[in-house]
């Protein structure tokens, strides 16, 4: 029988003492950082059933929390990832033990691993290749010009092969050091695979009955020269194309959140935020729920995927994505985070990320396509987004 350890705030055991992240879930944000040990229950049930309802999933989750508490886990959490298509199997689990810490401490502990070599890259393959991706964009623009939809998000992959096994602990250390202000995640999957990354986008955070979200839509590449960089940011803020793309996202999210919110604050003008590679347009949406017991995962599931990841209208955009993208997104473009049995939690969008197998890395990046989009510019934008992860390998 597996011994269950209560989940509580305990002295942080150094990652170096554990040897590696291995099967441990890691999540960091400005508010909460978690590191788990052990697995009480792995959950693969889809978030949505065939009718698009979360009821069956939430009932199952309540029962699993009850069983975890009965087994001695004091404050159980569910952690992990939800795929882009919420009807597909989840990659979640209830850990045996959770350490609450802060990301500065985690970053310090992982910093010693940054000097360790990551497996040598022996090959790269863009999927689809540039001509194919640019045709996808052209086809999407044509569909919008025919009045079929207003926006669609198209993505591409970059596959890296390696000579040796990839050390996810070393890679995570570099990602955190290079992107200190992002949300960081390391999710152990089955078959020795790992999903990790540094997302800039908060899908939903809930504490008691208060929630917030900060969607990103509209981006521009940062510049080395300070004045040039500032000018690029101001140009993005004034861009009619990018402001239109952003507003589609905000309007759709506000429409979804209004029925579950007692109060909802939606700023009329977006703000500029930066990552190490990009400027983004962002809007911080805040609200108070009607019912405090409605959990963070349920609220995030109502929003997911936002038009920042699918398009608008959502169903038409998803249909076009299936027609144009030559691969299933699976966990890419999904959401990753945690939720406790009191309903608190934090979920971010699964972007600026990679999925690792022992000797292969798959990177993911997408771009919002609107009628004014240019195929070459969208290819370049996805390349800039891929550079967040490529930099961790020393390739950009």
Short mmCIF file of N, CA and C in Angstrom, two decimals, residues 217-221 228-247 267-274 278-283:
data_model
loop_
_atom_site.label_atom_id
_atom_site.label_comp_id
_atom_site.label_asym_id
_atom_site.label_seq_id
_atom_site.Cartn_x
_atom_site.Cartn_y
_atom_site.Cartn_z
N UNK A 217 -3.46 39.07 -26.89
CA UNK A 217 -3.73 38.94 -28.33
C UNK A 217 -3.18 40.18 -29.00
N UNK A 218 -2.36 39.94 -30.02
CA UNK A 218 -1.63 41.03 -30.65
C UNK A 218 -0.22 41.06 -30.10
N UNK A 219 0.78 40.94 -30.97
CA UNK A 219 2.16 40.88 -30.50
C UNK A 219 3.11 41.48 -31.52
N UNK A 220 4.30 41.82 -31.03
CA UNK A 220 5.35 42.38 -31.89
C UNK A 220 6.71 42.00 -31.30
N UNK A 221 7.69 41.79 -32.16
CA UNK A 221 9.02 41.36 -31.73
C UNK A 221 9.75 42.51 -31.04
N UNK A 228 14.25 51.85 -30.15
CA UNK A 228 13.54 51.06 -31.16
C UNK A 228 12.50 50.15 -30.50
N UNK A 229 12.88 49.57 -29.36
CA UNK A 229 11.98 48.66 -28.65
C UNK A 229 10.73 49.42 -28.18
N UNK A 230 10.93 50.59 -27.63
CA UNK A 230 9.81 51.41 -27.17
C UNK A 230 8.90 51.78 -28.35
N UNK A 231 9.50 52.13 -29.47
CA UNK A 231 8.73 52.51 -30.65
C UNK A 231 7.88 51.33 -31.15
N UNK A 232 8.44 50.12 -31.11
CA UNK A 232 7.69 48.93 -31.53
C UNK A 232 6.48 48.71 -30.64
N UNK A 233 6.67 48.90 -29.32
CA UNK A 233 5.57 48.75 -28.40
C UNK A 233 4.46 49.75 -28.65
N UNK A 234 4.81 51.00 -28.86
CA UNK A 234 3.80 52.02 -29.11
C UNK A 234 3.09 51.80 -30.45
N UNK A 235 3.82 51.30 -31.43
CA UNK A 235 3.21 50.97 -32.72
C UNK A 235 2.19 49.85 -32.56
N UNK A 236 2.52 48.85 -31.75
CA UNK A 236 1.59 47.75 -31.48
C UNK A 236 0.32 48.28 -30.81
N UNK A 237 0.49 49.15 -29.83
CA UNK A 237 -0.66 49.69 -29.10
C UNK A 237 -1.58 50.49 -30.03
N UNK A 238 -1.01 51.09 -31.06
CA UNK A 238 -1.79 51.91 -31.99
C UNK A 238 -2.27 51.12 -33.22
N UNK A 239 -1.89 49.86 -33.32
CA UNK A 239 -2.19 49.07 -34.52
C UNK A 239 -3.68 48.72 -34.61
N UNK A 240 -4.32 49.13 -35.68
CA UNK A 240 -5.74 48.82 -35.90
C UNK A 240 -5.94 47.31 -36.02
N UNK A 241 -5.06 46.65 -36.75
CA UNK A 241 -5.16 45.20 -36.94
C UNK A 241 -5.06 44.46 -35.61
N UNK A 242 -4.06 44.80 -34.80
CA UNK A 242 -3.85 44.09 -33.54
C UNK A 242 -4.90 44.45 -32.50
N UNK A 243 -5.35 45.71 -32.48
CA UNK A 243 -6.41 46.09 -31.54
C UNK A 243 -7.72 45.38 -31.88
N UNK A 244 -8.00 45.20 -33.15
CA UNK A 244 -9.19 44.46 -33.57
C UNK A 244 -9.10 43.01 -33.13
N UNK A 245 -7.95 42.40 -33.37
CA UNK A 245 -7.74 41.00 -32.96
C UNK A 245 -7.91 40.87 -31.45
N UNK A 246 -7.36 41.82 -30.70
CA UNK A 246 -7.44 41.77 -29.24
C UNK A 246 -8.88 41.94 -28.75
N UNK A 247 -9.60 42.87 -29.34
CA UNK A 247 -10.96 43.16 -28.88
C UNK A 247 -11.90 41.98 -29.10
N UNK A 267 -11.53 46.48 -18.59
CA UNK A 267 -10.98 47.75 -19.09
C UNK A 267 -11.28 47.95 -20.58
N UNK A 268 -11.50 49.18 -20.95
CA UNK A 268 -11.84 49.50 -22.34
C UNK A 268 -10.62 49.55 -23.25
N UNK A 269 -9.45 49.78 -22.67
CA UNK A 269 -8.22 49.93 -23.46
C UNK A 269 -7.19 48.91 -22.98
N UNK A 270 -6.54 48.17 -23.88
CA UNK A 270 -5.52 47.21 -23.46
C UNK A 270 -4.25 47.88 -22.99
N UNK A 271 -3.43 47.13 -22.30
CA UNK A 271 -2.13 47.61 -21.85
C UNK A 271 -1.03 46.84 -22.58
N UNK A 272 0.17 47.37 -22.53
CA UNK A 272 1.33 46.69 -23.11
C UNK A 272 2.04 45.88 -22.04
N UNK A 273 2.36 44.62 -22.35
CA UNK A 273 3.19 43.81 -21.47
C UNK A 273 4.30 43.20 -22.32
N UNK A 274 5.40 42.84 -21.66
CA UNK A 274 6.54 42.29 -22.39
C UNK A 274 6.95 40.94 -21.85
N UNK A 278 8.91 39.32 -26.83
CA UNK A 278 7.77 39.94 -27.49
C UNK A 278 7.10 41.03 -26.65
N UNK A 279 6.49 41.99 -27.37
CA UNK A 279 5.47 42.86 -26.81
C UNK A 279 4.12 42.20 -27.03
N UNK A 280 3.21 42.37 -26.07
CA UNK A 280 1.85 41.86 -26.21
C UNK A 280 0.85 42.91 -25.79
N UNK A 281 -0.33 42.86 -26.41
CA UNK A 281 -1.48 43.59 -25.91
C UNK A 281 -2.18 42.70 -24.88
N UNK A 282 -2.49 43.26 -23.72
CA UNK A 282 -3.11 42.49 -22.64
C UNK A 282 -4.22 43.30 -21.99
N UNK A 283 -5.22 42.60 -21.51
CA UNK A 283 -6.29 43.21 -20.74
C UNK A 283 -6.54 42.37 -19.50
#
